[in-house]
């Protein structure tokens, strides 16, 4: 990859990892519009590392509280708000891990087409709009129950279908449960930590088994740029989402989906 391609792809990955607009849909566009080649497994690992560092550093205080509370109270009858939240993150992660393990080969073979990504980008964009318009938007993150967490976790598993958007579908589920926008986004971002970590570890294992050369300069830029763009994205999204709502992202998804359909049929 050229330096220009590295910069653009790292920024795209960092931003779209956390916005409800589908990273897989965006990573198709450079190859379709400009004929760029696939960025490769090593670069995928690098940008995931950057995104993971961004979300962990941004939520470092929340993570520390949850870990301490989980160790101190997680296995007792006297659960604190933070120990419960830690359990809900664990519970909501299980469906994606289980379904991903069982359906990985099927998804790789049948669900990664441009047509599928275009359709899911549009359909789940409309579902996000519906949840934002009809949701009560009153619950905060500490009012979640284990049933709510499981529901969001099952929704997250749907994001294994490319174009759905992991952050988009988990925020949609949170809004459907009556969470306010910021709380739905915060829980979605916390959920991303084990998911990105797991995906990164699997990709790293695949990379270690592959007999390919590594462009260390590309990895350095990938980590740094995805970290910066992801951190800025998280900060700005949480600052603005209560005011602007989900409609701008819904409109963007619809336009993007139509563009992708254009590539498929024309």
PDB file of N, CA and C in Angstrom, residues 170-255:
ATOM      1  N   UNK A 170     -25.985  -2.461  18.341  1.00  0.00           N
ATOM      2  CA  UNK A 170     -26.042  -2.464  19.805  1.00  0.00           C
ATOM      3  C   UNK A 170     -26.674  -1.174  20.331  1.00  0.00           C
ATOM      4  N   UNK A 171     -26.403  -0.051  19.672  1.00  0.00           N
ATOM      5  CA  UNK A 171     -27.090   1.181  20.060  1.00  0.00           C
ATOM      6  C   UNK A 171     -28.585   1.086  19.762  1.00  0.00           C
ATOM      7  N   UNK A 172     -28.919   0.484  18.630  1.00  0.00           N
ATOM      8  CA  UNK A 172     -30.332   0.289  18.284  1.00  0.00           C
ATOM      9  C   UNK A 172     -31.036  -0.521  19.358  1.00  0.00           C
ATOM     10  N   UNK A 173     -30.424  -1.611  19.785  1.00  0.00           N
ATOM     11  CA  UNK A 173     -31.023  -2.457  20.820  1.00  0.00           C
ATOM     12  C   UNK A 173     -31.173  -1.690  22.123  1.00  0.00           C
ATOM     13  N   UNK A 174     -30.154  -0.905  22.484  1.00  0.00           N
ATOM     14  CA  UNK A 174     -30.245  -0.107  23.702  1.00  0.00           C
ATOM     15  C   UNK A 174     -31.372   0.904  23.643  1.00  0.00           C
ATOM     16  N   UNK A 175     -31.522   1.572  22.508  1.00  0.00           N
ATOM     17  CA  UNK A 175     -32.612   2.546  22.346  1.00  0.00           C
ATOM     18  C   UNK A 175     -33.967   1.858  22.425  1.00  0.00           C
ATOM     19  N   UNK A 176     -34.090   0.673  21.840  1.00  0.00           N
ATOM     20  CA  UNK A 176     -35.347  -0.080  21.906  1.00  0.00           C
ATOM     21  C   UNK A 176     -35.719  -0.427  23.346  1.00  0.00           C
ATOM     22  N   UNK A 177     -34.692  -0.591  24.186  1.00  0.00           N
ATOM     23  CA  UNK A 177     -34.932  -0.925  25.590  1.00  0.00           C
ATOM     24  C   UNK A 177     -35.208   0.315  26.442  1.00  0.00           C
ATOM     25  N   UNK A 178     -35.206   1.489  25.827  1.00  0.00           N
ATOM     26  CA  UNK A 178     -35.515   2.712  26.550  1.00  0.00           C
ATOM     27  C   UNK A 178     -34.318   3.466  27.071  1.00  0.00           C
ATOM     28  N   UNK A 179     -33.093   3.055  26.697  1.00  0.00           N
ATOM     29  CA  UNK A 179     -31.906   3.770  27.150  1.00  0.00           C
ATOM     30  C   UNK A 179     -31.812   5.128  26.471  1.00  0.00           C
ATOM     31  N   UNK A 180     -31.247   6.107  27.183  1.00  0.00           N
ATOM     32  CA  UNK A 180     -30.972   7.371  26.514  1.00  0.00           C
ATOM     33  C   UNK A 180     -29.799   7.185  25.552  1.00  0.00           C
ATOM     34  N   UNK A 181     -29.632   8.116  24.636  1.00  0.00           N
ATOM     35  CA  UNK A 181     -28.661   7.925  23.552  1.00  0.00           C
ATOM     36  C   UNK A 181     -27.236   7.779  24.058  1.00  0.00           C
ATOM     37  N   UNK A 182     -26.854   8.622  25.013  1.00  0.00           N
ATOM     38  CA  UNK A 182     -25.473   8.555  25.503  1.00  0.00           C
ATOM     39  C   UNK A 182     -25.210   7.238  26.213  1.00  0.00           C
ATOM     40  N   UNK A 183     -26.160   6.756  27.006  1.00  0.00           N
ATOM     41  CA  UNK A 183     -25.979   5.494  27.716  1.00  0.00           C
ATOM     42  C   UNK A 183     -25.919   4.316  26.744  1.00  0.00           C
ATOM     43  N   UNK A 184     -26.765   4.336  25.715  1.00  0.00           N
ATOM     44  CA  UNK A 184     -26.729   3.284  24.704  1.00  0.00           C
ATOM     45  C   UNK A 184     -25.372   3.269  24.004  1.00  0.00           C
ATOM     46  N   UNK A 185     -24.847   4.469  23.727  1.00  0.00           N
ATOM     47  CA  UNK A 185     -23.541   4.554  23.062  1.00  0.00           C
ATOM     48  C   UNK A 185     -22.427   4.092  23.990  1.00  0.00           C
ATOM     49  N   UNK A 186     -22.466   4.480  25.257  1.00  0.00           N
ATOM     50  CA  UNK A 186     -21.420   4.086  26.204  1.00  0.00           C
ATOM     51  C   UNK A 186     -21.388   2.578  26.384  1.00  0.00           C
ATOM     52  N   UNK A 187     -22.555   1.965  26.508  1.00  0.00           N
ATOM     53  CA  UNK A 187     -22.573   0.509  26.668  1.00  0.00           C
ATOM     54  C   UNK A 187     -22.060  -0.164  25.403  1.00  0.00           C
ATOM     55  N   UNK A 188     -22.418   0.379  24.247  1.00  0.00           N
ATOM     56  CA  UNK A 188     -21.926  -0.155  22.979  1.00  0.00           C
ATOM     57  C   UNK A 188     -20.401  -0.081  22.916  1.00  0.00           C
ATOM     58  N   UNK A 189     -19.834   1.044  23.349  1.00  0.00           N
ATOM     59  CA  UNK A 189     -18.380   1.208  23.307  1.00  0.00           C
ATOM     60  C   UNK A 189     -17.692   0.264  24.288  1.00  0.00           C
ATOM     61  N   UNK A 190     -18.269   0.097  25.485  1.00  0.00           N
ATOM     62  CA  UNK A 190     -17.692  -0.847  26.441  1.00  0.00           C
ATOM     63  C   UNK A 190     -17.740  -2.274  25.895  1.00  0.00           C
ATOM     64  N   UNK A 191     -18.834  -2.591  25.220  1.00  0.00           N
ATOM     65  CA  UNK A 191     -18.958  -3.924  24.607  1.00  0.00           C
ATOM     66  C   UNK A 191     -17.925  -4.158  23.515  1.00  0.00           C
ATOM     67  N   UNK A 192     -17.478  -3.085  22.887  1.00  0.00           N
ATOM     68  CA  UNK A 192     -16.523  -3.245  21.795  1.00  0.00           C
ATOM     69  C   UNK A 192     -15.176  -3.747  22.280  1.00  0.00           C
ATOM     70  N   UNK A 193     -14.847  -3.539  23.561  1.00  0.00           N
ATOM     71  CA  UNK A 193     -13.515  -3.890  24.056  1.00  0.00           C
ATOM     72  C   UNK A 193     -13.244  -5.395  23.953  1.00  0.00           C
ATOM     73  N   UNK A 194     -14.085  -6.274  24.538  1.00  0.00           N
ATOM     74  CA  UNK A 194     -13.802  -7.704  24.371  1.00  0.00           C
ATOM     75  C   UNK A 194     -13.938  -8.177  22.936  1.00  0.00           C
ATOM     76  N   UNK A 195     -14.833  -7.567  22.163  1.00  0.00           N
ATOM     77  CA  UNK A 195     -15.024  -7.981  20.770  1.00  0.00           C
ATOM     78  C   UNK A 195     -13.792  -7.638  19.929  1.00  0.00           C
ATOM     79  N   UNK A 196     -13.307  -6.398  20.040  1.00  0.00           N
ATOM     80  CA  UNK A 196     -12.120  -5.997  19.281  1.00  0.00           C
ATOM     81  C   UNK A 196     -10.896  -6.783  19.744  1.00  0.00           C
ATOM     82  N   UNK A 197     -10.788  -6.990  21.062  1.00  0.00           N
ATOM     83  CA  UNK A 197      -9.660  -7.756  21.598  1.00  0.00           C
ATOM     84  C   UNK A 197      -9.665  -9.175  21.057  1.00  0.00           C
ATOM     85  N   UNK A 198     -10.843  -9.813  21.057  1.00  0.00           N
ATOM     86  CA  UNK A 198     -10.938 -11.177  20.541  1.00  0.00           C
ATOM     87  C   UNK A 198     -10.630 -11.261  19.061  1.00  0.00           C
ATOM     88  N   UNK A 199     -11.205 -10.317  18.288  1.00  0.00           N
ATOM     89  CA  UNK A 199     -10.950 -10.310  16.843  1.00  0.00           C
ATOM     90  C   UNK A 199      -9.480 -10.068  16.551  1.00  0.00           C
ATOM     91  N   UNK A 200      -8.870  -9.171  17.327  1.00  0.00           N
ATOM     92  CA  UNK A 200      -7.456  -8.878  17.132  1.00  0.00           C
ATOM     93  C   UNK A 200      -6.567 -10.063  17.449  1.00  0.00           C
ATOM     94  N   UNK A 201      -6.904 -10.801  18.512  1.00  0.00           N
ATOM     95  CA  UNK A 201      -6.114 -11.979  18.877  1.00  0.00           C
ATOM     96  C   UNK A 201      -6.222 -13.068  17.812  1.00  0.00           C
ATOM     97  N   UNK A 202      -7.440 -13.283  17.309  1.00  0.00           N
ATOM     98  CA  UNK A 202      -7.619 -14.288  16.250  1.00  0.00           C
ATOM     99  C   UNK A 202      -6.855 -13.907  14.990  1.00  0.00           C
ATOM    100  N   UNK A 203      -6.933 -12.617  14.633  1.00  0.00           N
ATOM    101  CA  UNK A 203      -6.212 -12.151  13.447  1.00  0.00           C
ATOM    102  C   UNK A 203      -4.699 -12.274  13.649  1.00  0.00           C
ATOM    103  N   UNK A 204      -4.242 -12.026  14.874  1.00  0.00           N
ATOM    104  CA  UNK A 204      -2.812 -12.160  15.169  1.00  0.00           C
ATOM    105  C   UNK A 204      -2.352 -13.605  15.030  1.00  0.00           C
ATOM    106  N   UNK A 205      -3.164 -14.544  15.517  1.00  0.00           N
ATOM    107  CA  UNK A 205      -2.827 -15.964  15.370  1.00  0.00           C
ATOM    108  C   UNK A 205      -2.749 -16.357  13.899  1.00  0.00           C
ATOM    109  N   UNK A 206      -3.718 -15.874  13.108  1.00  0.00           N
ATOM    110  CA  UNK A 206      -3.694 -16.147  11.667  1.00  0.00           C
ATOM    111  C   UNK A 206      -2.449 -15.547  11.023  1.00  0.00           C
ATOM    112  N   UNK A 207      -2.081 -14.356  11.486  1.00  0.00           N
ATOM    113  CA  UNK A 207      -0.908 -13.676  10.931  1.00  0.00           C
ATOM    114  C   UNK A 207       0.372 -14.446  11.247  1.00  0.00           C
ATOM    115  N   UNK A 208       0.469 -14.961  12.476  1.00  0.00           N
ATOM    116  CA  UNK A 208       1.652 -15.711  12.874  1.00  0.00           C
ATOM    117  C   UNK A 208       1.806 -17.006  12.081  1.00  0.00           C
ATOM    118  N   UNK A 209       0.668 -17.569  11.663  1.00  0.00           N
ATOM    119  CA  UNK A 209       0.698 -18.815  10.895  1.00  0.00           C
ATOM    120  C   UNK A 209       0.914 -18.587   9.406  1.00  0.00           C
ATOM    121  N   UNK A 210       0.706 -17.335   8.973  1.00  0.00           N
ATOM    122  CA  UNK A 210       0.850 -17.026   7.545  1.00  0.00           C
ATOM    123  C   UNK A 210       2.312 -16.730   7.215  1.00  0.00           C
ATOM    124  N   UNK A 211       2.721 -17.179   6.063  1.00  0.00           N
ATOM    125  CA  UNK A 211       4.097 -16.964   5.620  1.00  0.00           C
ATOM    126  C   UNK A 211       4.148 -15.723   4.732  1.00  0.00           C
ATOM    127  N   UNK A 212       4.013 -14.555   5.368  1.00  0.00           N
ATOM    128  CA  UNK A 212       3.997 -13.305   4.615  1.00  0.00           C
ATOM    129  C   UNK A 212       4.940 -12.300   5.262  1.00  0.00           C
ATOM    130  N   UNK A 213       5.464 -11.398   4.464  1.00  0.00           N
ATOM    131  CA  UNK A 213       6.323 -10.343   4.988  1.00  0.00           C
ATOM    132  C   UNK A 213       5.475  -9.250   5.608  1.00  0.00           C
ATOM    133  N   UNK A 214       6.036  -8.512   6.531  1.00  0.00           N
ATOM    134  CA  UNK A 214       5.303  -7.483   7.254  1.00  0.00           C
ATOM    135  C   UNK A 214       5.911  -6.121   6.967  1.00  0.00           C
ATOM    136  N   UNK A 215       5.064  -5.178   6.578  1.00  0.00           N
ATOM    137  CA  UNK A 215       5.486  -3.802   6.352  1.00  0.00           C
ATOM    138  C   UNK A 215       5.325  -3.054   7.671  1.00  0.00           C
ATOM    139  N   UNK A 216       6.410  -2.938   8.440  1.00  0.00           N
ATOM    140  CA  UNK A 216       6.327  -2.378   9.781  1.00  0.00           C
ATOM    141  C   UNK A 216       5.968  -0.896   9.767  1.00  0.00           C
ATOM    142  N   UNK A 217       6.376  -0.177   8.743  1.00  0.00           N
ATOM    143  CA  UNK A 217       6.024   1.232   8.641  1.00  0.00           C
ATOM    144  C   UNK A 217       4.511   1.391   8.492  1.00  0.00           C
ATOM    145  N   UNK A 218       3.905   0.533   7.657  1.00  0.00           N
ATOM    146  CA  UNK A 218       2.453   0.579   7.477  1.00  0.00           C
ATOM    147  C   UNK A 218       1.736   0.261   8.783  1.00  0.00           C
ATOM    148  N   UNK A 219       2.262  -0.694   9.554  1.00  0.00           N
ATOM    149  CA  UNK A 219       1.647  -1.049  10.829  1.00  0.00           C
ATOM    150  C   UNK A 219       1.739   0.106  11.823  1.00  0.00           C
ATOM    151  N   UNK A 220       2.882   0.780  11.837  1.00  0.00           N
ATOM    152  CA  UNK A 220       3.065   1.912  12.738  1.00  0.00           C
ATOM    153  C   UNK A 220       2.049   3.013  12.431  1.00  0.00           C
ATOM    154  N   UNK A 221       1.934   3.357  11.169  1.00  0.00           N
ATOM    155  CA  UNK A 221       0.967   4.383  10.780  1.00  0.00           C
ATOM    156  C   UNK A 221      -0.463   3.909  11.050  1.00  0.00           C
ATOM    157  N   UNK A 222      -0.721   2.641  10.793  1.00  0.00           N
ATOM    158  CA  UNK A 222      -2.062   2.105  11.006  1.00  0.00           C
ATOM    159  C   UNK A 222      -2.498   2.203  12.450  1.00  0.00           C
ATOM    160  N   UNK A 223      -1.619   1.814  13.369  1.00  0.00           N
ATOM    161  CA  UNK A 223      -1.936   1.884  14.794  1.00  0.00           C
ATOM    162  C   UNK A 223      -2.147   3.335  15.218  1.00  0.00           C
ATOM    163  N   UNK A 224      -1.211   4.201  14.846  1.00  0.00           N
ATOM    164  CA  UNK A 224      -1.280   5.595  15.287  1.00  0.00           C
ATOM    165  C   UNK A 224      -2.494   6.336  14.751  1.00  0.00           C
ATOM    166  N   UNK A 225      -2.749   6.195  13.460  1.00  0.00           N
ATOM    167  CA  UNK A 225      -3.846   6.941  12.846  1.00  0.00           C
ATOM    168  C   UNK A 225      -5.205   6.387  13.271  1.00  0.00           C
ATOM    169  N   UNK A 226      -5.322   5.074  13.395  1.00  0.00           N
ATOM    170  CA  UNK A 226      -6.600   4.515  13.840  1.00  0.00           C
ATOM    171  C   UNK A 226      -6.862   4.889  15.297  1.00  0.00           C
ATOM    172  N   UNK A 227      -5.810   4.964  16.099  1.00  0.00           N
ATOM    173  CA  UNK A 227      -5.964   5.385  17.502  1.00  0.00           C
ATOM    174  C   UNK A 227      -6.483   6.825  17.575  1.00  0.00           C
ATOM    175  N   UNK A 228      -5.837   7.724  16.843  1.00  0.00           N
ATOM    176  CA  UNK A 228      -6.221   9.141  16.882  1.00  0.00           C
ATOM    177  C   UNK A 228      -7.648   9.342  16.382  1.00  0.00           C
ATOM    178  N   UNK A 229      -7.968   8.724  15.245  1.00  0.00           N
ATOM    179  CA  UNK A 229      -9.300   8.911  14.664  1.00  0.00           C
ATOM    180  C   UNK A 229     -10.377   8.261  15.526  1.00  0.00           C
ATOM    181  N   UNK A 230     -10.082   7.091  16.103  1.00  0.00           N
ATOM    182  CA  UNK A 230     -11.068   6.410  16.946  1.00  0.00           C
ATOM    183  C   UNK A 230     -11.316   7.188  18.235  1.00  0.00           C
ATOM    184  N   UNK A 231     -10.256   7.702  18.848  1.00  0.00           N
ATOM    185  CA  UNK A 231     -10.407   8.462  20.098  1.00  0.00           C
ATOM    186  C   UNK A 231     -11.218   9.734  19.857  1.00  0.00           C
ATOM    187  N   UNK A 232     -10.881  10.447  18.783  1.00  0.00           N
ATOM    188  CA  UNK A 232     -11.627  11.659  18.445  1.00  0.00           C
ATOM    189  C   UNK A 232     -13.084  11.344  18.160  1.00  0.00           C
ATOM    190  N   UNK A 233     -13.324  10.221  17.478  1.00  0.00           N
ATOM    191  CA  UNK A 233     -14.688   9.813  17.138  1.00  0.00           C
ATOM    192  C   UNK A 233     -15.503   9.543  18.399  1.00  0.00           C
ATOM    193  N   UNK A 234     -14.942   8.799  19.341  1.00  0.00           N
ATOM    194  CA  UNK A 234     -15.646   8.481  20.584  1.00  0.00           C
ATOM    195  C   UNK A 234     -15.977   9.760  21.347  1.00  0.00           C
ATOM    196  N   UNK A 235     -14.993  10.643  21.485  1.00  0.00           N
ATOM    197  CA  UNK A 235     -15.181  11.892  22.227  1.00  0.00           C
ATOM    198  C   UNK A 235     -16.286  12.748  21.604  1.00  0.00           C
ATOM    199  N   UNK A 236     -16.212  12.954  20.300  1.00  0.00           N
ATOM    200  CA  UNK A 236     -17.175  13.820  19.629  1.00  0.00           C
ATOM    201  C   UNK A 236     -18.567  13.184  19.601  1.00  0.00           C
ATOM    202  N   UNK A 237     -18.632  11.885  19.371  1.00  0.00           N
ATOM    203  CA  UNK A 237     -19.933  11.215  19.307  1.00  0.00           C
ATOM    204  C   UNK A 237     -20.664  11.330  20.640  1.00  0.00           C
ATOM    205  N   UNK A 238     -19.975  11.047  21.745  1.00  0.00           N
ATOM    206  CA  UNK A 238     -20.612  11.128  23.054  1.00  0.00           C
ATOM    207  C   UNK A 238     -20.970  12.572  23.418  1.00  0.00           C
ATOM    208  N   UNK A 239     -20.216  13.538  22.900  1.00  0.00           N
ATOM    209  CA  UNK A 239     -20.499  14.943  23.177  1.00  0.00           C
ATOM    210  C   UNK A 239     -21.733  15.439  22.432  1.00  0.00           C
ATOM    211  N   UNK A 240     -21.975  14.871  21.260  1.00  0.00           N
ATOM    212  CA  UNK A 240     -23.024  15.417  20.379  1.00  0.00           C
ATOM    213  C   UNK A 240     -24.287  14.574  20.297  1.00  0.00           C
ATOM    214  N   UNK A 241     -24.213  13.289  20.624  1.00  0.00           N
ATOM    215  CA  UNK A 241     -25.298  12.385  20.242  1.00  0.00           C
ATOM    216  C   UNK A 241     -26.621  12.732  20.926  1.00  0.00           C
ATOM    217  N   UNK A 242     -26.580  13.213  22.161  1.00  0.00           N
ATOM    218  CA  UNK A 242     -27.830  13.565  22.842  1.00  0.00           C
ATOM    219  C   UNK A 242     -28.524  14.740  22.167  1.00  0.00           C
ATOM    220  N   UNK A 243     -27.750  15.601  21.498  1.00  0.00           N
ATOM    221  CA  UNK A 243     -28.306  16.784  20.858  1.00  0.00           C
ATOM    222  C   UNK A 243     -28.766  16.505  19.429  1.00  0.00           C
ATOM    223  N   UNK A 244     -27.955  15.771  18.652  1.00  0.00           N
ATOM    224  CA  UNK A 244     -28.257  15.617  17.232  1.00  0.00           C
ATOM    225  C   UNK A 244     -29.075  14.376  16.921  1.00  0.00           C
ATOM    226  N   UNK A 245     -29.083  13.386  17.838  1.00  0.00           N
ATOM    227  CA  UNK A 245     -29.826  12.162  17.575  1.00  0.00           C
ATOM    228  C   UNK A 245     -29.166  11.291  16.510  1.00  0.00           C
ATOM    229  N   UNK A 246     -29.869  10.283  16.081  1.00  0.00           N
ATOM    230  CA  UNK A 246     -29.327   9.311  15.134  1.00  0.00           C
ATOM    231  C   UNK A 246     -29.660   9.613  13.672  1.00  0.00           C
ATOM    232  N   UNK A 247     -30.535  10.601  13.437  1.00  0.00           N
ATOM    233  CA  UNK A 247     -30.988  10.844  12.073  1.00  0.00           C
ATOM    234  C   UNK A 247     -29.848  11.119  11.079  1.00  0.00           C
ATOM    235  N   UNK A 248     -28.833  11.922  11.427  1.00  0.00           N
ATOM    236  CA  UNK A 248     -27.752  12.145  10.457  1.00  0.00           C
ATOM    237  C   UNK A 248     -27.066  10.852  10.027  1.00  0.00           C
ATOM    238  N   UNK A 249     -26.907   9.930  10.949  1.00  0.00           N
ATOM    239  CA  UNK A 249     -26.258   8.655  10.635  1.00  0.00           C
ATOM    240  C   UNK A 249     -27.182   7.763   9.813  1.00  0.00           C
ATOM    241  N   UNK A 250     -28.478   7.842  10.091  1.00  0.00           N
ATOM    242  CA  UNK A 250     -29.453   7.088   9.301  1.00  0.00           C
ATOM    243  C   UNK A 250     -29.430   7.557   7.848  1.00  0.00           C
ATOM    244  N   UNK A 251     -29.484   8.863   7.646  1.00  0.00           N
ATOM    245  CA  UNK A 251     -29.449   9.414   6.288  1.00  0.00           C
ATOM    246  C   UNK A 251     -28.165   9.009   5.579  1.00  0.00           C
ATOM    247  N   UNK A 252     -27.063   9.101   6.296  1.00  0.00           N
ATOM    248  CA  UNK A 252     -25.770   8.724   5.714  1.00  0.00           C
ATOM    249  C   UNK A 252     -25.771   7.256   5.285  1.00  0.00           C
ATOM    250  N   UNK A 253     -26.330   6.381   6.141  1.00  0.00           N
ATOM    251  CA  UNK A 253     -26.387   4.954   5.810  1.00  0.00           C
ATOM    252  C   UNK A 253     -27.236   4.706   4.560  1.00  0.00           C
ATOM    253  N   UNK A 254     -28.355   5.403   4.462  1.00  0.00           N
ATOM    254  CA  UNK A 254     -29.222   5.217   3.303  1.00  0.00           C
ATOM    255  C   UNK A 254     -28.510   5.638   2.021  1.00  0.00           C
ATOM    256  N   UNK A 255     -27.834   6.769   2.067  1.00  0.00           N
ATOM    257  CA  UNK A 255     -27.088   7.238   0.891  1.00  0.00           C
ATOM    258  C   UNK A 255     -25.978   6.256   0.539  1.00  0.00           C
TER     259      UNK A 255
END
